[in-house]
């Protein structure tokens, strides 16, 4: 058991309000029972002994019903893991509520990253935003090519904040979601050294302004249907055993609350974007009021946002004050309207609300140009092996270069095959860039000799 804290807003949260009062108490008890990763043994007997040790009138079956409420509302994600295949609960937003100065390593097995339901849970937790570039991740896998860039580069993957090569774990605090291309482009380097791949920037921009009709049809048609069906099947298969093991017949705590919990789950899923509030310091809150914007179910003949609409000077001033890029947010604003099928009646008012609700993202670290003194002294005849250049120095000498694309036979094998290929190819590529950068320095040295 550990000392935990909770915010005053806890008592006014609509999800919390949908719980039975005893379920709220049980939820707080799980915080104390959980380790510093937010993992807790998901056993009604265990949790009853913690939360209701002196309440003989509350049975194990009653506690099981209260646990179901926490799971149905998405407050706790339940999975099986370990040799004994025991049930473990992960308090999804545990670290958003708890600030732990000296966290201890988790002892329970973390959620398996190979489970599609686990991946989707992390995506919901992170607001479907890539933790590397800050752009939104499509909720369903994309296929097709736009401007020579495969849209699969934007698809959802889980990424370790501290890579496995640096002894990073699979525990929730070290896991975040990312675009497939962003995760691959990072190549095990620190998050602060990440630079967004040109392919991701191109694909995001093209989706924001609309893709070709054929690609759009394929995304909204058979691909979307098949993907959503497979995701639904995999999620239901992976959790069916868990749900059967924790579901109990209605009891005196769940009979009167099941309808309110179901309604709250439905509301929270339909309004998932609006729940990503700035209150937690991450994500985007898109709360466009009815009188300002929304007409749902628009036909394909309608224009979501007029094509000639642009941010006003007032918008740009507001964006600057809030540390945002007005043009970038305008692209995301258009993409959101199109993705949700909404006709914006007053784009100026709606975009102002968008800017007010959007939280500034962590800026990517800008690599400064090295001062002349930071480059090693290289003469016209200095051998390559005597010169050591950092990646930043090489980038400044040669400019940013896209790594070579994998061969077709490698790309056909998927991301695992591409990662394996790059593990072998990256050394040769970096060695070649290093040699070319040294050659640039030798040419500069020779030019100085001639000039003197």
Short mmCIF file of C-alpha atoms in Angstrom, two decimals:
data_model
loop_
_atom_site.label_atom_id
_atom_site.label_comp_id
_atom_site.label_asym_id
_atom_site.label_seq_id
_atom_site.Cartn_x
_atom_site.Cartn_y
_atom_site.Cartn_z
CA UNK A 1 0.00 0.00 0.00
CA UNK A 2 1.25 3.47 -0.89
CA UNK A 3 0.36 7.09 -0.18
CA UNK A 4 -1.47 8.60 -3.14
CA UNK A 5 -3.08 11.95 -3.95
CA UNK A 6 -6.09 12.97 -6.01
CA UNK A 7 -7.19 16.26 -7.54
CA UNK A 8 -10.32 18.19 -6.49
CA UNK A 9 -11.65 17.77 -10.05
CA UNK A 10 -11.98 14.05 -9.34
CA UNK A 11 -15.34 14.57 -7.65
CA UNK A 12 -16.80 16.52 -10.60
CA UNK A 13 -15.67 14.15 -13.36
CA UNK A 14 -18.68 12.78 -15.28
CA UNK A 15 -17.21 9.29 -15.52
CA UNK A 16 -16.65 9.20 -11.79
CA UNK A 17 -20.17 10.48 -11.26
CA UNK A 18 -21.58 7.53 -13.21
CA UNK A 19 -20.06 5.08 -10.71
CA UNK A 20 -21.80 3.65 -7.68
CA UNK A 21 -20.45 5.44 -4.55
CA UNK A 22 -18.78 2.22 -3.43
CA UNK A 23 -17.18 1.88 -6.88
CA UNK A 24 -15.64 5.33 -6.41
CA UNK A 25 -14.22 4.22 -3.09
CA UNK A 26 -12.90 1.03 -4.69
CA UNK A 27 -11.27 3.08 -7.47
CA UNK A 28 -9.41 5.18 -4.91
CA UNK A 29 -8.37 2.01 -3.10
CA UNK A 30 -6.83 0.64 -6.30
CA UNK A 31 -4.55 3.71 -6.41
CA UNK A 32 -3.10 2.79 -3.02
CA UNK A 33 -2.87 -0.89 -3.93
CA UNK A 34 -1.22 -0.28 -7.32
CA UNK A 35 2.52 -0.15 -7.85
CA UNK A 36 4.20 2.97 -9.23
CA UNK A 37 3.32 1.86 -12.78
CA UNK A 38 -0.39 1.83 -11.97
CA UNK A 39 -0.66 -1.98 -12.02
CA UNK A 40 -2.75 -3.84 -9.45
CA UNK A 41 -3.80 -7.45 -8.91
CA UNK A 42 -7.31 -7.62 -10.36
CA UNK A 43 -8.91 -10.04 -7.94
CA UNK A 44 -12.18 -9.32 -6.11
CA UNK A 45 -10.93 -11.16 -3.04
CA UNK A 46 -7.73 -9.11 -2.99
CA UNK A 47 -9.48 -5.77 -3.51
CA UNK A 48 -12.19 -6.54 -0.95
CA UNK A 49 -9.49 -7.19 1.64
CA UNK A 50 -8.09 -3.72 0.91
CA UNK A 51 -11.17 -1.53 0.45
CA UNK A 52 -13.84 -3.35 2.49
CA UNK A 53 -11.91 -5.37 5.06
CA UNK A 54 -14.39 -4.57 7.87
CA UNK A 55 -17.61 -4.67 5.82
CA UNK A 56 -19.06 -8.15 6.20
CA UNK A 57 -22.25 -7.07 4.41
CA UNK A 58 -20.26 -6.43 1.19
CA UNK A 59 -19.56 -9.75 -0.49
CA UNK A 60 -16.88 -10.74 -2.97
CA UNK A 61 -19.59 -10.84 -5.64
CA UNK A 62 -20.51 -7.24 -4.80
CA UNK A 63 -16.89 -6.16 -5.21
CA UNK A 64 -16.69 -8.01 -8.54
CA UNK A 65 -19.67 -5.99 -9.77
CA UNK A 66 -18.00 -2.76 -8.70
CA UNK A 67 -14.84 -3.82 -10.54
CA UNK A 68 -16.90 -4.35 -13.69
CA UNK A 69 -18.03 -0.73 -13.54
CA UNK A 70 -14.42 0.51 -13.46
CA UNK A 71 -13.57 -1.68 -16.42
CA UNK A 72 -16.64 -0.70 -18.47
CA UNK A 73 -15.87 3.00 -18.13
CA UNK A 74 -12.28 2.50 -19.29
CA UNK A 75 -10.83 3.62 -15.97
CA UNK A 76 -9.03 0.29 -15.58
CA UNK A 77 -7.75 -1.91 -18.40
CA UNK A 78 -7.71 -5.61 -17.52
CA UNK A 79 -5.44 -8.24 -19.08
CA UNK A 80 -3.89 -11.62 -18.33
CA UNK A 81 -0.14 -12.01 -18.01
CA UNK A 82 2.62 -13.93 -16.32
CA UNK A 83 3.21 -17.63 -15.99
CA UNK A 84 0.07 -18.06 -13.89
CA UNK A 85 -1.99 -15.99 -16.40
CA UNK A 86 -3.33 -13.92 -13.53
CA UNK A 87 -5.63 -10.98 -14.06
CA UNK A 88 -3.92 -7.60 -13.74
CA UNK A 89 -5.55 -4.18 -13.86
CA UNK A 90 -3.83 -1.12 -15.31
CA UNK A 91 -5.18 2.23 -14.06
CA UNK A 92 -5.13 3.95 -17.44
CA UNK A 93 -4.44 7.53 -16.38
CA UNK A 94 -2.58 6.71 -13.20
CA UNK A 95 0.53 8.80 -13.90
CA UNK A 96 -1.57 11.80 -14.93
CA UNK A 97 -2.97 11.91 -11.41
CA UNK A 98 0.11 10.85 -9.47
CA UNK A 99 3.46 12.64 -9.31
CA UNK A 100 6.02 10.15 -8.00
CA UNK A 101 9.43 11.53 -7.11
CA UNK A 102 11.33 8.26 -6.79
CA UNK A 103 9.30 5.55 -8.56
CA UNK A 104 10.10 1.93 -7.83
CA UNK A 105 10.20 -0.62 -10.66
CA UNK A 106 7.01 -2.53 -11.32
CA UNK A 107 6.74 -6.11 -10.11
CA UNK A 108 3.67 -7.20 -12.03
CA UNK A 109 3.93 -8.16 -15.71
CA UNK A 110 3.18 -5.18 -18.00
CA UNK A 111 0.44 -5.28 -20.66
CA UNK A 112 1.57 -7.32 -23.70
CA UNK A 113 2.42 -4.92 -26.54
CA UNK A 114 1.55 -7.56 -29.13
CA UNK A 115 -2.14 -7.46 -28.17
CA UNK A 116 -4.17 -5.14 -30.48
CA UNK A 117 -6.44 -4.25 -27.56
CA UNK A 118 -3.42 -3.08 -25.55
CA UNK A 119 -2.17 -0.95 -28.45
CA UNK A 120 -5.56 0.68 -28.85
CA UNK A 121 -5.78 1.30 -25.09
CA UNK A 122 -2.46 3.17 -25.19
CA UNK A 123 -3.70 5.17 -28.19
CA UNK A 124 -6.83 6.21 -26.28
CA UNK A 125 -4.69 7.09 -23.25
CA UNK A 126 -2.37 9.27 -25.36
CA UNK A 127 -5.20 10.95 -27.26
CA UNK A 128 -4.16 9.40 -30.61
CA UNK A 129 -1.21 11.78 -30.83
CA UNK A 130 2.29 10.70 -31.90
CA UNK A 131 4.58 11.36 -28.95
CA UNK A 132 7.45 12.13 -31.33
CA UNK A 133 6.04 14.60 -33.87
CA UNK A 134 2.84 15.63 -32.05
CA UNK A 135 0.60 14.98 -35.08
CA UNK A 136 -2.62 12.99 -34.90
CA UNK A 137 -2.60 9.25 -35.65
CA UNK A 138 -5.40 7.78 -37.83
CA UNK A 139 -7.86 5.72 -35.82
CA UNK A 140 -7.98 3.03 -38.49
CA UNK A 141 -5.02 1.72 -40.55
CA UNK A 142 -4.51 3.53 -43.86
CA UNK A 143 -3.48 2.10 -47.22
CA UNK A 144 -2.53 3.67 -50.51
CA UNK A 145 0.09 6.11 -51.77
CA UNK A 146 -0.07 9.91 -51.94
CA UNK A 147 2.65 11.91 -53.73
CA UNK A 148 4.83 8.83 -53.66
CA UNK A 149 4.48 8.45 -49.88
CA UNK A 150 2.79 5.29 -48.49
CA UNK A 151 0.00 6.24 -46.11
CA UNK A 152 1.03 3.26 -43.97
CA UNK A 153 3.73 5.59 -42.60
CA UNK A 154 1.01 7.26 -40.50
CA UNK A 155 -0.34 4.06 -38.99
CA UNK A 156 -0.35 3.37 -35.26
CA UNK A 157 2.53 1.61 -33.47
CA UNK A 158 3.71 1.54 -29.87
CA UNK A 159 7.10 3.08 -29.17
CA UNK A 160 9.37 2.77 -26.14
CA UNK A 161 10.41 6.17 -24.79
CA UNK A 162 13.68 4.66 -23.59
CA UNK A 163 14.54 2.13 -26.33
CA UNK A 164 15.11 -1.50 -25.53
CA UNK A 165 18.75 -1.13 -26.60
CA UNK A 166 19.15 1.26 -23.65
CA UNK A 167 17.42 -1.18 -21.27
CA UNK A 168 13.99 0.39 -21.71
CA UNK A 169 11.08 -1.67 -20.39
CA UNK A 170 7.57 -2.47 -21.64
CA UNK A 171 5.97 -0.88 -18.58
CA UNK A 172 3.27 1.75 -19.24
CA UNK A 173 5.40 4.73 -18.18
CA UNK A 174 7.91 3.83 -20.91
CA UNK A 175 5.34 3.20 -23.65
CA UNK A 176 3.75 5.79 -25.93
CA UNK A 177 2.10 5.67 -29.35
CA UNK A 178 3.68 6.97 -32.55
CA UNK A 179 3.41 6.94 -36.33
CA UNK A 180 5.07 3.88 -37.83
CA UNK A 181 7.52 6.03 -39.82
CA UNK A 182 8.32 8.27 -36.84
CA UNK A 183 9.14 5.25 -34.67
CA UNK A 184 11.32 3.78 -37.40
CA UNK A 185 13.07 7.10 -38.14
CA UNK A 186 13.97 7.55 -34.48
CA UNK A 187 16.25 4.48 -34.70
CA UNK A 188 16.78 4.10 -30.98
CA UNK A 189 17.97 7.64 -30.39
CA UNK A 190 16.76 9.88 -27.58
CA UNK A 191 13.35 11.49 -28.06
CA UNK A 192 14.95 14.95 -27.93
CA UNK A 193 17.07 14.11 -30.99
CA UNK A 194 14.10 13.05 -33.12
CA UNK A 195 13.37 14.85 -36.38
CA UNK A 196 10.10 14.32 -38.19
CA UNK A 197 10.57 12.30 -41.42
CA UNK A 198 9.67 14.13 -44.62
CA UNK A 199 7.34 11.26 -45.52
CA UNK A 200 5.23 11.85 -42.41
CA UNK A 201 5.09 15.61 -42.96
CA UNK A 202 4.03 15.07 -46.58
CA UNK A 203 1.37 12.49 -45.74
CA UNK A 204 -0.06 14.63 -42.91
CA UNK A 205 -0.21 17.70 -45.15
CA UNK A 206 -1.85 15.81 -48.02
CA UNK A 207 -4.45 14.28 -45.72
CA UNK A 208 -5.14 17.68 -44.20
CA UNK A 209 -5.89 19.20 -47.61
CA UNK A 210 -7.54 16.10 -49.02
CA UNK A 211 -6.22 13.14 -50.95
CA UNK A 212 -7.13 11.98 -54.43
CA UNK A 213 -10.64 10.67 -54.95
CA UNK A 214 -9.50 7.11 -55.55
CA UNK A 215 -7.45 6.94 -52.35
CA UNK A 216 -10.22 8.61 -50.36
CA UNK A 217 -12.76 6.11 -51.67
CA UNK A 218 -10.53 3.19 -50.80
CA UNK A 219 -9.96 4.49 -47.28
CA UNK A 220 -13.63 5.10 -46.61
CA UNK A 221 -14.75 1.90 -48.32
CA UNK A 222 -13.59 -1.68 -48.20
CA UNK A 223 -10.29 -1.05 -46.41
CA UNK A 224 -11.95 0.83 -43.58
CA UNK A 225 -14.66 -1.81 -43.23
CA UNK A 226 -12.24 -4.74 -43.20
CA UNK A 227 -9.81 -3.06 -40.83
CA UNK A 228 -12.47 -2.00 -38.35
CA UNK A 229 -13.95 -5.49 -38.45
CA UNK A 230 -10.58 -7.15 -37.82
CA UNK A 231 -9.75 -4.73 -35.00
CA UNK A 232 -13.14 -5.36 -33.43
CA UNK A 233 -12.71 -9.14 -33.72
CA UNK A 234 -9.18 -9.12 -32.29
CA UNK A 235 -10.22 -6.87 -29.42
CA UNK A 236 -13.22 -9.02 -28.56
CA UNK A 237 -11.19 -12.25 -28.84
CA UNK A 238 -8.38 -10.99 -26.62
CA UNK A 239 -10.70 -9.69 -23.93
CA UNK A 240 -13.44 -12.32 -24.03
CA UNK A 241 -11.64 -14.58 -21.57
CA UNK A 242 -10.98 -11.65 -19.25
CA UNK A 243 -14.57 -10.42 -19.36
CA UNK A 244 -15.97 -13.88 -18.71
CA UNK A 245 -13.73 -14.32 -15.70
CA UNK A 246 -14.62 -11.00 -14.07
CA UNK A 247 -18.30 -10.61 -15.02
CA UNK A 248 -20.76 -11.56 -12.31
CA UNK A 249 -24.57 -11.65 -12.14
CA UNK A 250 -26.26 -8.36 -11.26
CA UNK A 251 -26.06 -7.55 -7.58
CA UNK A 252 -27.40 -4.84 -5.33
CA UNK A 253 -24.62 -2.42 -6.34
CA UNK A 254 -24.89 -2.92 -10.12
CA UNK A 255 -28.62 -3.37 -10.80
CA UNK A 256 -29.45 0.32 -10.54
CA UNK A 257 -26.17 1.55 -12.07
CA UNK A 258 -25.70 -0.52 -15.21
CA UNK A 259 -27.76 1.81 -17.37
CA UNK A 260 -25.91 4.92 -16.24
CA UNK A 261 -22.55 3.24 -16.74
CA UNK A 262 -23.52 2.11 -20.24
CA UNK A 263 -24.75 5.58 -21.13
CA UNK A 264 -21.53 7.10 -19.81
CA UNK A 265 -19.41 4.64 -21.82
CA UNK A 266 -21.36 5.48 -24.97
CA UNK A 267 -21.02 9.20 -24.37
CA UNK A 268 -17.30 8.95 -23.61
CA UNK A 269 -16.63 7.00 -26.82
CA UNK A 270 -18.61 9.35 -29.04
CA UNK A 271 -16.93 12.39 -27.50
CA UNK A 272 -13.43 10.93 -27.20
CA UNK A 273 -11.80 13.87 -28.94
CA UNK A 274 -13.41 16.40 -26.64
CA UNK A 275 -12.18 14.45 -23.63
CA UNK A 276 -8.54 15.11 -24.56
CA UNK A 277 -8.50 18.31 -22.58
CA UNK A 278 -5.79 20.73 -21.78
CA UNK A 279 -6.57 20.10 -18.14
CA UNK A 280 -4.10 17.23 -18.21
CA UNK A 281 -1.54 19.23 -20.16
CA UNK A 282 -1.62 17.04 -23.28
CA UNK A 283 -3.70 16.49 -26.34
CA UNK A 284 -6.31 18.61 -28.07
CA UNK A 285 -9.75 19.64 -26.90
CA UNK A 286 -12.02 20.22 -29.89
CA UNK A 287 -15.17 21.69 -28.40
CA UNK A 288 -16.92 23.52 -31.22
CA UNK A 289 -20.33 24.68 -29.97
CA UNK A 290 -23.45 23.85 -31.93
CA UNK A 291 -24.30 27.46 -32.63
CA UNK A 292 -20.82 28.04 -34.06
CA UNK A 293 -20.12 25.06 -36.17
CA UNK A 294 -21.56 21.65 -36.37
CA UNK A 295 -23.91 20.11 -38.88
CA UNK A 296 -23.53 16.35 -38.75
CA UNK A 297 -24.32 13.91 -41.50
CA UNK A 298 -23.36 16.31 -44.27
CA UNK A 299 -23.61 15.07 -47.83
CA UNK A 300 -20.56 14.70 -50.05
CA UNK A 301 -21.61 17.84 -51.95
CA UNK A 302 -21.11 20.05 -48.90
CA UNK A 303 -17.84 21.81 -48.20
CA UNK A 304 -16.61 21.22 -44.67
CA UNK A 305 -14.59 24.45 -44.63
CA UNK A 306 -14.56 26.89 -47.59
CA UNK A 307 -11.50 26.30 -49.75
CA UNK A 308 -10.57 29.99 -49.67
CA UNK A 309 -10.75 30.23 -45.88
CA UNK A 310 -7.50 31.25 -44.16
CA UNK A 311 -6.61 32.15 -40.57
CA UNK A 312 -7.11 35.84 -39.82
CA UNK A 313 -4.60 38.20 -38.22
CA UNK A 314 -6.51 37.75 -34.96
CA UNK A 315 -6.04 33.98 -35.22
CA UNK A 316 -2.32 34.35 -35.88
CA UNK A 317 -1.91 36.69 -32.94
CA UNK A 318 -3.78 34.28 -30.66
CA UNK A 319 -1.72 31.34 -31.93
CA UNK A 320 1.52 33.23 -31.25
CA UNK A 321 0.37 34.07 -27.72
CA UNK A 322 -0.35 30.40 -27.05
CA UNK A 323 2.87 29.11 -28.62
CA UNK A 324 1.13 27.50 -31.61
CA UNK A 325 1.76 27.49 -35.36
CA UNK A 326 -1.37 28.99 -36.94
CA UNK A 327 -0.84 27.36 -40.36
CA UNK A 328 -0.21 23.95 -38.86
CA UNK A 329 -3.28 24.18 -36.64
CA UNK A 330 -5.34 25.31 -39.64
CA UNK A 331 -4.35 22.11 -41.49
CA UNK A 332 -5.31 20.00 -38.50
CA UNK A 333 -8.57 21.96 -38.17
CA UNK A 334 -9.49 21.13 -41.80
CA UNK A 335 -8.50 17.48 -41.37
CA UNK A 336 -10.63 17.15 -38.25
CA UNK A 337 -13.70 18.66 -39.93
CA UNK A 338 -13.33 16.35 -42.91
CA UNK A 339 -12.65 13.24 -40.82
CA UNK A 340 -15.71 13.87 -38.63
CA UNK A 341 -17.96 14.78 -41.57
CA UNK A 342 -18.81 18.20 -40.15
CA UNK A 343 -19.80 21.33 -42.03
CA UNK A 344 -18.38 24.37 -40.25
CA UNK A 345 -20.92 27.18 -40.41
CA UNK A 346 -18.59 29.82 -38.95
CA UNK A 347 -14.95 28.77 -39.50
CA UNK A 348 -13.51 31.90 -37.86
CA UNK A 349 -15.35 31.35 -34.57
CA UNK A 350 -14.74 27.58 -34.63
CA UNK A 351 -11.02 27.99 -35.32
CA UNK A 352 -10.68 30.49 -32.48
CA UNK A 353 -12.18 27.90 -30.12
CA UNK A 354 -9.79 25.32 -31.58
CA UNK A 355 -6.78 27.52 -30.77
CA UNK A 356 -8.06 28.24 -27.26
CA UNK A 357 -8.52 24.53 -26.54
CA UNK A 358 -5.26 23.32 -28.11
CA UNK A 359 -2.33 22.80 -25.80
CA UNK A 360 1.13 23.76 -27.11
CA UNK A 361 3.10 20.67 -28.01
CA UNK A 362 6.63 19.93 -26.93
CA UNK A 363 8.81 21.62 -29.55
CA UNK A 364 11.28 19.48 -31.39
CA UNK A 365 14.83 20.25 -30.40
CA UNK A 366 16.46 22.54 -32.90
CA UNK A 367 20.07 21.57 -33.62
CA UNK A 368 22.13 24.79 -33.75
CA UNK A 369 24.70 25.34 -36.43
CA UNK A 370 28.08 24.44 -34.97
CA UNK A 371 30.50 27.26 -34.44
CA UNK A 372 33.60 27.03 -36.62
CA UNK A 373 35.68 26.16 -33.58
CA UNK A 374 33.48 23.09 -32.86
CA UNK A 375 34.58 21.37 -36.08
CA UNK A 376 37.80 19.38 -35.89
CA UNK A 377 40.90 20.68 -37.61
CA UNK A 378 41.19 18.85 -40.92
CA UNK A 379 43.99 19.29 -43.44
CA UNK A 380 43.92 18.48 -47.16
CA UNK A 381 45.60 15.11 -46.49
CA UNK A 382 44.05 14.15 -43.14
CA UNK A 383 42.94 10.45 -43.23
CA UNK A 384 39.28 9.64 -42.56
CA UNK A 385 40.08 7.50 -39.51
CA UNK A 386 41.62 10.47 -37.70
CA UNK A 387 38.43 12.56 -37.92
CA UNK A 388 35.43 12.01 -35.65
CA UNK A 389 32.25 13.93 -36.49
CA UNK A 390 28.93 13.88 -34.64
CA UNK A 391 25.66 13.31 -36.47
CA UNK A 392 24.75 16.95 -35.97
CA UNK A 393 28.03 18.08 -37.55
CA UNK A 394 27.49 15.72 -40.48
CA UNK A 395 23.96 17.08 -40.97
CA UNK A 396 25.28 20.62 -41.01
CA UNK A 397 27.98 19.77 -43.54
CA UNK A 398 25.82 17.67 -45.88
CA UNK A 399 22.31 18.80 -45.02
CA UNK A 400 19.48 16.52 -43.91
CA UNK A 401 19.21 13.41 -46.06
CA UNK A 402 16.50 10.78 -46.17
CA UNK A 403 17.84 7.26 -45.49
CA UNK A 404 17.71 4.88 -48.46
CA UNK A 405 14.33 3.15 -48.89
CA UNK A 406 14.27 -0.59 -48.24
CA UNK A 407 14.18 -2.92 -51.24
CA UNK A 408 10.74 -4.04 -52.37
CA UNK A 409 11.25 -7.57 -51.07
CA UNK A 410 12.18 -6.19 -47.63
CA UNK A 411 9.26 -3.73 -47.55
CA UNK A 412 6.89 -6.57 -48.35
CA UNK A 413 7.93 -8.24 -45.09
CA UNK A 414 6.51 -5.42 -42.95
CA UNK A 415 8.03 -3.22 -40.24
CA UNK A 416 9.92 -6.06 -38.51
CA UNK A 417 11.72 -6.92 -41.74
CA UNK A 418 12.47 -3.25 -42.40
CA UNK A 419 13.92 -2.82 -38.88
CA UNK A 420 16.11 -5.91 -39.33
CA UNK A 421 17.31 -4.63 -42.71
CA UNK A 422 18.05 -1.18 -41.32
CA UNK A 423 20.03 -2.63 -38.39
CA UNK A 424 22.51 -3.92 -40.99
CA UNK A 425 22.25 -1.05 -43.50
CA UNK A 426 22.45 1.87 -41.07
CA UNK A 427 26.13 1.33 -40.27
CA UNK A 428 27.10 1.48 -43.94
CA UNK A 429 24.91 4.53 -44.55
CA UNK A 430 26.32 6.50 -41.62
CA UNK A 431 29.89 5.51 -42.55
CA UNK A 432 29.33 6.80 -46.09
CA UNK A 433 27.91 10.09 -44.81
CA UNK A 434 30.85 10.47 -42.43
CA UNK A 435 33.34 9.95 -45.28
CA UNK A 436 31.57 12.51 -47.48
CA UNK A 437 31.47 15.05 -44.62
CA UNK A 438 35.23 14.62 -44.04
CA UNK A 439 35.76 15.11 -47.78
CA UNK A 440 33.92 18.44 -47.52
CA UNK A 441 36.24 19.54 -44.72
CA UNK A 442 39.31 18.49 -46.75
CA UNK A 443 38.08 20.53 -49.71
CA UNK A 444 37.61 23.56 -47.48
CA UNK A 445 41.13 23.10 -46.10
CA UNK A 446 42.56 22.82 -49.63
CA UNK A 447 40.70 25.97 -50.66
CA UNK A 448 42.19 27.84 -47.72
CA UNK A 449 45.68 26.69 -48.71
CA UNK A 450 45.18 27.92 -52.28
CA UNK A 451 43.80 31.24 -51.03
CA UNK A 452 46.89 31.85 -48.93
#
